[in-house]
Coordinates of C-alpha atoms and ligand atoms in Angstrom, one line a residue:
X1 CA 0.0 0.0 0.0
X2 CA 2.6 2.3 1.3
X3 CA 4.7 1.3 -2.4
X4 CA 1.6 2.1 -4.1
X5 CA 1.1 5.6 -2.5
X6 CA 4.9 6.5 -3.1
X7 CA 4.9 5.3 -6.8
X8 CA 1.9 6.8 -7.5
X9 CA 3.2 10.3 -5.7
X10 CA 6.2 9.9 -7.8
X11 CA 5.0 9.2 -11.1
X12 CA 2.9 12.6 -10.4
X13 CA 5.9 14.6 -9.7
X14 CA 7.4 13.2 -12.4
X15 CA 4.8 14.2 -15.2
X16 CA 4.1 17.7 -13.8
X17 CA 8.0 18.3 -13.8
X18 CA 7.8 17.2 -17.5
X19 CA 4.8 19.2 -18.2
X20 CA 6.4 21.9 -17.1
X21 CA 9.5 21.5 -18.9
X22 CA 7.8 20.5 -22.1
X23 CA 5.6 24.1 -22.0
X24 CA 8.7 26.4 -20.4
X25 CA 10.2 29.2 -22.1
X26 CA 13.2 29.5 -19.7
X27 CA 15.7 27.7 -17.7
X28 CA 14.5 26.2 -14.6
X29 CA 16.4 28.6 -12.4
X30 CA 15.0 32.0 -14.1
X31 CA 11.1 30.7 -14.4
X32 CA 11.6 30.0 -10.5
X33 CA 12.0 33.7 -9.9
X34 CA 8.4 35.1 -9.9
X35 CA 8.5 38.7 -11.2
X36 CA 10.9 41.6 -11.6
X37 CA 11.6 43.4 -8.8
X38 CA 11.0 47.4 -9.4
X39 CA 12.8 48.8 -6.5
X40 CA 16.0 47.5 -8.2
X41 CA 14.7 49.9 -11.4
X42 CA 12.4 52.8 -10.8
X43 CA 14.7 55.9 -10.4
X44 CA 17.7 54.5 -11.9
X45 CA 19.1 55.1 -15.1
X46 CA 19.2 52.5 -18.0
X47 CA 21.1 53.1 -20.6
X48 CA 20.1 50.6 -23.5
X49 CA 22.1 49.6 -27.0
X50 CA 20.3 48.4 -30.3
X51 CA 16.9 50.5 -28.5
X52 CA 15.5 51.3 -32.0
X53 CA 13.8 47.9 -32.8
X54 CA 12.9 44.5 -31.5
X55 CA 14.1 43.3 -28.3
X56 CA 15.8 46.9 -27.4
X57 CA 12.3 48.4 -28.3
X58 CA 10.3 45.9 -25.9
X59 CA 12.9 46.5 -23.1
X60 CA 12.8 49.8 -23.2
X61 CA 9.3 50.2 -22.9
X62 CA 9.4 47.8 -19.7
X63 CA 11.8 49.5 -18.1
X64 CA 9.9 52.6 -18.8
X65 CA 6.7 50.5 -17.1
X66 CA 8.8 50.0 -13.9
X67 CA 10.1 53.8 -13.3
X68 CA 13.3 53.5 -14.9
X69 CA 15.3 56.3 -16.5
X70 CA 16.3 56.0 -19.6
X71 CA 18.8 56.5 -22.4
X72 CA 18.1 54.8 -25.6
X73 CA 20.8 54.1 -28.4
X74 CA 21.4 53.2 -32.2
X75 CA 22.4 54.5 -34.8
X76 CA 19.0 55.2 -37.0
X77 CA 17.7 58.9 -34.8
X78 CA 14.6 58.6 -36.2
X79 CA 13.2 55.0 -35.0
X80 CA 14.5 55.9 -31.5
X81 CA 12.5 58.9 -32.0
X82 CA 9.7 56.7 -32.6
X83 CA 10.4 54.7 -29.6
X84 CA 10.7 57.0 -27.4
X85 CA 7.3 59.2 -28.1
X86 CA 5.7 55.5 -28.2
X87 CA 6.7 54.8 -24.6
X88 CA 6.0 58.1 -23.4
X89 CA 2.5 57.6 -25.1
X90 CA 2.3 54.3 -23.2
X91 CA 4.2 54.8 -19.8
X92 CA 3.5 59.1 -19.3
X93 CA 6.4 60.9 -17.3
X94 CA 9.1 58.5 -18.4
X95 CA 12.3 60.4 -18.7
X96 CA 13.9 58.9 -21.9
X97 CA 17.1 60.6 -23.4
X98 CA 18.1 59.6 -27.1
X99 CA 22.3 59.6 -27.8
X100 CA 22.9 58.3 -31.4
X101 CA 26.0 55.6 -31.7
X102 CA 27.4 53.6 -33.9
X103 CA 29.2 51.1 -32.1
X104 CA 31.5 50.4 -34.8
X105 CA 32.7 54.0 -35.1
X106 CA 35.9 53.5 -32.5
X107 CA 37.3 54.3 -29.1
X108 CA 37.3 57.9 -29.4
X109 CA 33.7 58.0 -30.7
X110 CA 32.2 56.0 -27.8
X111 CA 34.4 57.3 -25.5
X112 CA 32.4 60.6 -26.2
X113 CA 29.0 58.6 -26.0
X114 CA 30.3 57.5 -22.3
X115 CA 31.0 60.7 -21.2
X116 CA 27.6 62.3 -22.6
X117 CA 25.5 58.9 -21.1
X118 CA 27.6 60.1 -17.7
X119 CA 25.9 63.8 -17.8
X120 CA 22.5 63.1 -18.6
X121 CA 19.7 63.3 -15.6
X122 CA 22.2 65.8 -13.9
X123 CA 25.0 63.5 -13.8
X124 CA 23.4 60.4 -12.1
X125 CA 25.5 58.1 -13.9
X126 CA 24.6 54.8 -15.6
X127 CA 23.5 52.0 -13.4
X128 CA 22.5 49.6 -16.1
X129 CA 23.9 49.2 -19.1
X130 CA 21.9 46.8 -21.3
X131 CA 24.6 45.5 -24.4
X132 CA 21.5 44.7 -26.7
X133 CA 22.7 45.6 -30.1
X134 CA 24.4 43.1 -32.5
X135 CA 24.8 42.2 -36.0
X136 CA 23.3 39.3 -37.6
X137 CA 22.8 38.6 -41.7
X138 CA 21.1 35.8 -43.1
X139 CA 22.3 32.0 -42.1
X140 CA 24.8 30.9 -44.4
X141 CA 27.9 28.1 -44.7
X142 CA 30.9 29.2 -41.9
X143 CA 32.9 28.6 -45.3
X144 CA 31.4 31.1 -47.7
X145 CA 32.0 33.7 -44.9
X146 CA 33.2 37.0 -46.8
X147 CA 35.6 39.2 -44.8
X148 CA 33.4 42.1 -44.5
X149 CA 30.5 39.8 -42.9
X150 CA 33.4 38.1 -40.2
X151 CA 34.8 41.7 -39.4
X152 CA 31.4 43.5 -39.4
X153 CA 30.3 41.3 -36.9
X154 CA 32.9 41.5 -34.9
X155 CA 33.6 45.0 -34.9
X156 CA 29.7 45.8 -34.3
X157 CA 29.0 43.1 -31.8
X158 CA 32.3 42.2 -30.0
X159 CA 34.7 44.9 -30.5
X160 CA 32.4 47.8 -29.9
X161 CA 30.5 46.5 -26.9
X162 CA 33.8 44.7 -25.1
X163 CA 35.5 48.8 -25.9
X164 CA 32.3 50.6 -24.8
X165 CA 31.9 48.2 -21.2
X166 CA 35.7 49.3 -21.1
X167 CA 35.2 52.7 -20.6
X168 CA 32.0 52.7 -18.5
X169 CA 32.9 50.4 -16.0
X170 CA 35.7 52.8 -14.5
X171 CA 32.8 55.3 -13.8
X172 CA 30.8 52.7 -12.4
X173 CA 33.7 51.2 -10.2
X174 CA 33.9 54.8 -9.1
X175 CA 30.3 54.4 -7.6
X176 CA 30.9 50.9 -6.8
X177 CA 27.7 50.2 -8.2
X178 CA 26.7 49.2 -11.5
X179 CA 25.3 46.3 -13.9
X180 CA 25.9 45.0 -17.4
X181 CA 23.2 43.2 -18.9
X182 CA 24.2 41.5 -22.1
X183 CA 21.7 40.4 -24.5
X184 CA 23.8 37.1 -26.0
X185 CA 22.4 34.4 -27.4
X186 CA 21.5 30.2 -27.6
X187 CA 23.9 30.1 -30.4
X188 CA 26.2 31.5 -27.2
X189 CA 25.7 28.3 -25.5
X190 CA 25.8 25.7 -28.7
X191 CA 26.7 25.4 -31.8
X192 CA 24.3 27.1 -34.5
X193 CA 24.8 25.5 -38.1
X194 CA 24.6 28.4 -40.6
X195 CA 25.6 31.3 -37.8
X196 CA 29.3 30.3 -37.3
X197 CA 30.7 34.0 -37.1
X198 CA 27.2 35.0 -35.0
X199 CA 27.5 32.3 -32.6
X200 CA 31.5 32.8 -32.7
X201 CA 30.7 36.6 -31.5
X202 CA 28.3 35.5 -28.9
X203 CA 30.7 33.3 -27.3
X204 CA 32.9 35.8 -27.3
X205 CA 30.6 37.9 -25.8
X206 CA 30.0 35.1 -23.2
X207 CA 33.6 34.5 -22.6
X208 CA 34.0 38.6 -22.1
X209 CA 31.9 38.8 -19.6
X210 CA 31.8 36.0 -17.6
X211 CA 35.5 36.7 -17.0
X212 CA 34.9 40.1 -16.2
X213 CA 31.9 39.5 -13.7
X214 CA 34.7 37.5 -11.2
X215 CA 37.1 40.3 -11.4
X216 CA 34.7 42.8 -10.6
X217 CA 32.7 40.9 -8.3
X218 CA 34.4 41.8 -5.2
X219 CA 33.9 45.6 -6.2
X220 CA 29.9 45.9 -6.7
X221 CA 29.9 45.6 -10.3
X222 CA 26.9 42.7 -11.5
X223 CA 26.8 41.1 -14.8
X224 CA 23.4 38.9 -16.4
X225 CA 24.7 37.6 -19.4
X226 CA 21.0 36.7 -21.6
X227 CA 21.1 33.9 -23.8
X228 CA 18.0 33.9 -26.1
X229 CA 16.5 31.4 -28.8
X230 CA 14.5 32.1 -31.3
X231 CA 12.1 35.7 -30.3
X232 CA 9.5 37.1 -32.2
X233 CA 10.3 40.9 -33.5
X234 CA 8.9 42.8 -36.2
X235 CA 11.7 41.7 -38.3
X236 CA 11.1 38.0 -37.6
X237 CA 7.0 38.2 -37.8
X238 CA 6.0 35.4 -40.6
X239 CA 9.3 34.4 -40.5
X240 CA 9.7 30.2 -41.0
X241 CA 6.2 29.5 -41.3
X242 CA 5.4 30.0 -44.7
X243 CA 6.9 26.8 -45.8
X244 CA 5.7 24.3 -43.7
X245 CA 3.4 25.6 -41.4
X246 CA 4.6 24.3 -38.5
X247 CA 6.5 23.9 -35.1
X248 CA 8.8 26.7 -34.7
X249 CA 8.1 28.4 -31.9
X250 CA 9.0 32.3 -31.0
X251 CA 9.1 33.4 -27.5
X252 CA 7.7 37.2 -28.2
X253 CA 10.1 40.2 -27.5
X254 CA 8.1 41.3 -25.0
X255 CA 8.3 38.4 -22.8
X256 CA 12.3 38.0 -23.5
X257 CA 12.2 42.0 -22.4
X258 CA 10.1 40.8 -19.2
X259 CA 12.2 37.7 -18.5
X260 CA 15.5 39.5 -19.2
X261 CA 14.7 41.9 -16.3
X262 CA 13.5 39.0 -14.1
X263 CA 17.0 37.7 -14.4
X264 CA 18.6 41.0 -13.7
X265 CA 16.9 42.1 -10.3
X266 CA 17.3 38.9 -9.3
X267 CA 21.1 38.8 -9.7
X268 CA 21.2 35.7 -11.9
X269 CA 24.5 35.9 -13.6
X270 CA 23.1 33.7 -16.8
X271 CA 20.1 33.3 -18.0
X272 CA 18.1 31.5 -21.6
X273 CA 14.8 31.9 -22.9
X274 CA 13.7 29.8 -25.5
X275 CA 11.2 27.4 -25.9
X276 CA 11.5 23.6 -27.2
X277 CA 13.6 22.3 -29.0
X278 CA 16.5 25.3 -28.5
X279 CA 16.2 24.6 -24.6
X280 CA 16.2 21.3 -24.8
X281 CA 19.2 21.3 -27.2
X282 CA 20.8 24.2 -24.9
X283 CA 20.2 22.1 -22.0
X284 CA 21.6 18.9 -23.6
X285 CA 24.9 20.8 -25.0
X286 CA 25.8 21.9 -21.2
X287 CA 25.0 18.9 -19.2
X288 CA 25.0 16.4 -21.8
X289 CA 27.6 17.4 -24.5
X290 CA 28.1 14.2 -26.0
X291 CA 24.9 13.7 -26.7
X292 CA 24.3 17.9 -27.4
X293 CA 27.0 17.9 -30.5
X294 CA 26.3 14.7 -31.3
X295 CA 22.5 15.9 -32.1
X296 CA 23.8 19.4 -33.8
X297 CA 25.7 17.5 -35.8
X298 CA 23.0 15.7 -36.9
X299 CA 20.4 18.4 -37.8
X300 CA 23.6 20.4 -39.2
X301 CA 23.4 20.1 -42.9
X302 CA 19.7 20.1 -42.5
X303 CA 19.2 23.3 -40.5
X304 CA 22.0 24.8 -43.5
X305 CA 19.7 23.4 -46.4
X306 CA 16.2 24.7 -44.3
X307 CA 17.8 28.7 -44.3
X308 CA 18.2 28.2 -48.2
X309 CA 14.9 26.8 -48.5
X310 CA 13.5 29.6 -46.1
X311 CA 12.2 27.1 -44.1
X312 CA 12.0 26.5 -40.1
X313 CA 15.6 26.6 -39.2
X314 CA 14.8 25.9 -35.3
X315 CA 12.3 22.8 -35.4
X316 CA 12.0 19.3 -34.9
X317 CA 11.4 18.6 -38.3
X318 CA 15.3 19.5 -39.0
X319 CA 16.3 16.2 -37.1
X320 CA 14.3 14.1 -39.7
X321 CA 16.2 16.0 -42.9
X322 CA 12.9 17.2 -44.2
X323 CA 13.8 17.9 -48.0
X324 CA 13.3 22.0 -48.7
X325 CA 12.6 23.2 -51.8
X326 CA 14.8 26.2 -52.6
X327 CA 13.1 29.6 -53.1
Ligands
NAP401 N1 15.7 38.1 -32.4 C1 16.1 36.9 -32.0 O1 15.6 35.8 -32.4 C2 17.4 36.8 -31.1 C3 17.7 35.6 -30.6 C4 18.9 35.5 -29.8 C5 19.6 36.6 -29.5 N2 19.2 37.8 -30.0 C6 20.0 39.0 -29.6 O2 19.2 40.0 -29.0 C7 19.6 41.3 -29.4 C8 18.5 42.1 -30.1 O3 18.0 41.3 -31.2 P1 16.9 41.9 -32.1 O4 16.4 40.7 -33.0 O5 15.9 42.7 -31.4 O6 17.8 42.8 -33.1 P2 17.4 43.7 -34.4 O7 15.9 43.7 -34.5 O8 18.3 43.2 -35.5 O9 18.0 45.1 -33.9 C9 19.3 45.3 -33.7 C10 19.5 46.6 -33.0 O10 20.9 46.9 -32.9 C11 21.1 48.2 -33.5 N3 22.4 48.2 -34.2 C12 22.8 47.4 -35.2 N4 24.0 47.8 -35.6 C13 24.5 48.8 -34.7 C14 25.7 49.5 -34.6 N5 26.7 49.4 -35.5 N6 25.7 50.4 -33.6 C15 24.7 50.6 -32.8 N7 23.6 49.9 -32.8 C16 23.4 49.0 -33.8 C17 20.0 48.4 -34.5 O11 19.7 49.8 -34.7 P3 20.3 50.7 -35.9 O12 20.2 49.8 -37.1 O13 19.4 51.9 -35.9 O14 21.7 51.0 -35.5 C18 18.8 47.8 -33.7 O15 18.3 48.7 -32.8 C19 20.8 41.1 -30.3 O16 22.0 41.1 -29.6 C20 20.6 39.7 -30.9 O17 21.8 39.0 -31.2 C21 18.1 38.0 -30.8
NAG402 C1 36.5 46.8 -38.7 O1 37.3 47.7 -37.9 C2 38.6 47.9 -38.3 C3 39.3 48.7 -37.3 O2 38.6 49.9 -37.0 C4 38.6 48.6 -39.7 O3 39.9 48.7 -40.1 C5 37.8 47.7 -40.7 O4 37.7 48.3 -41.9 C6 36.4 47.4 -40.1 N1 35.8 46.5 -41.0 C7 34.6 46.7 -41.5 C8 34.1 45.7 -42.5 O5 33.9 47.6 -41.3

């Protein structure tokens, strides 16, 4: 009797820890933390990379929602003009400051865009700093990689944001307070077949900061490094479905913006959002990595073949080498 209740109780823990992996859109540790918690925002100043679209656009406005101030950059003027009268329309009394960069434009450029990100709300300072913009083209073979693509990628997304965290951190060491929050990526964590410069830049990213979280650690400085899958943004909507109708699965830049800030007032130090099969694969490639890269390898030349084909280059399908037709 006593077996009975046990197996019973423990095939029911079982199955609703399953159901509840099957359905999540983040790691275990980050969907365990409730909500975001405001008093680590409202008042402080946010200073937010690649803010003109997408996931920048979406954080902004929550940050906005939970009182923060904030400073939105890129280098197209105009949509961060848009964003910012849409967030004032949506959240009234935000205080939102708009400071064009180009991340790629040197050390002397953003050393400038430091100093002017120092001065703004009378000189609060920056308390987070939110490394959100990147550079990303259309999948393609690591071996038909032109130079411009490999050093446009990694001047935009690695140089420029390991330069610009560079010359902010002294101000914020200064403070002793002060947190990066850098928007990497699943193809951070495992391989991505058709992103090998992207992914390459994300680890690097990864590698960056990680390193620089347990130097500064001791001195007040925090670091969340973000690794999403696959999000919905306006450049993404419709994306992967035409073809086949089917499984891919977009967490929406609104929720990556609302988990992203979970992770950060909570002080996780790493944190994905994704939904199945990129968290399991994610999952399986740090615990499991045998059988991770053993799977990627698999679905390789098939994820490769579904970019060309414009198919679903993040489903299940791509482990059963689905043929694409080529647009
Ligand atoms: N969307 C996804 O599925 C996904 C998945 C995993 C990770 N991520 C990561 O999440 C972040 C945001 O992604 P997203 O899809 O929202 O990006 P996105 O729509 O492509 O937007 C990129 C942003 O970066 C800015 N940017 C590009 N080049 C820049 C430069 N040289 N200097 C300054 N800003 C520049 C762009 O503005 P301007 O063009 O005006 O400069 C834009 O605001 C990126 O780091 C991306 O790698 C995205
Ligand atoms: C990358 O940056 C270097 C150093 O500033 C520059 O010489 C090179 O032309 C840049 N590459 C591209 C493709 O912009």
């Amino acid at each position: 009797m006593l077996a009975f209740v046990i197996g019973s109780l423990s095939v029911a823990v079982i199955g609703a820890f399953l159901a509840k992996f099957a359905t999540a859109d983040g790691d275990f540790t980050l969907l365990s933390k409730g909500r975001a918690k405001r008093e680590r925002v409202e008042g402080k100043v946010v200073w937010i990379t690649g803010a003109s679209r997408g996931i920048g656009e979406a954080l902004a406005g929550q940050f906005a929602s939970l009182g923060a101030k904030l400073i939105l950059s890129a280098r197209n003027v105009g949509e961060l003009e848009r964003v910012k009268i849409e967030t004032v329309g949506k959240h009234p009394g935000s205080c939102i400051e708009i400071l064009p960069l180009d991340l790629a434009s040197g050390e002397e450029a953003l050393k400038v865009a430091v100093q002017k990100a120092e001065s703004l709300f009378s000189g609060s300072g920056v308390d987070y700093m939110v490394h959100n913009a990147a550079f990303e083209h259309p999948k393609r073979k690591a071996v038909g990689e032109t130079e411009e693509g490999i050093q446009t990628t990694f001047n935009i997304t690695v140089l420029g944001t390991i330069t610009l965290t560079k010359l902010l951190a002294p101000f914020m060491l200064k403070k002793r307070r002060g947190h990066f929050i850098v928007m990497s990526s699943a193809a951070g964590k495992c391989p991505a077949p058709g992103q090998a410069i992207y992914s390459a830049s994300k680890n690097a990213l990864n590698g960056y900061f990680h390193t620089l979280r347990s130097e500064l650690y001791s001195e007040g400085i925090k670091i969340t490094v973000v690794c999403p899958g696959p999000i919905e943004t306006s450049s993404t909507s419709g994306a992967g479905t035409s073809s086949s109708g089917s499984s891919e699965r977009r967490v929406s830049s609104e929720r990556c913006a609302e988990l992203t800030i979970v992770a950060a007032t909570h002080g996780l130090k790493e944190a994905w959002i994704s939904y199945h099969p990129v968290l399991l694969v994610m999952y399986l490639a740090q615990y499991m990595p045998t059988v991770g890269l053993w799977l990627i390898d698999k679905i390789g030349a098939n994820r490769l073949n579904a970019a060309k084909g414009k198919g679903n280059t993040d489903s299940w399908e791509l482990l059963f080498g689905k043929k694409w037709k080529t647009a």
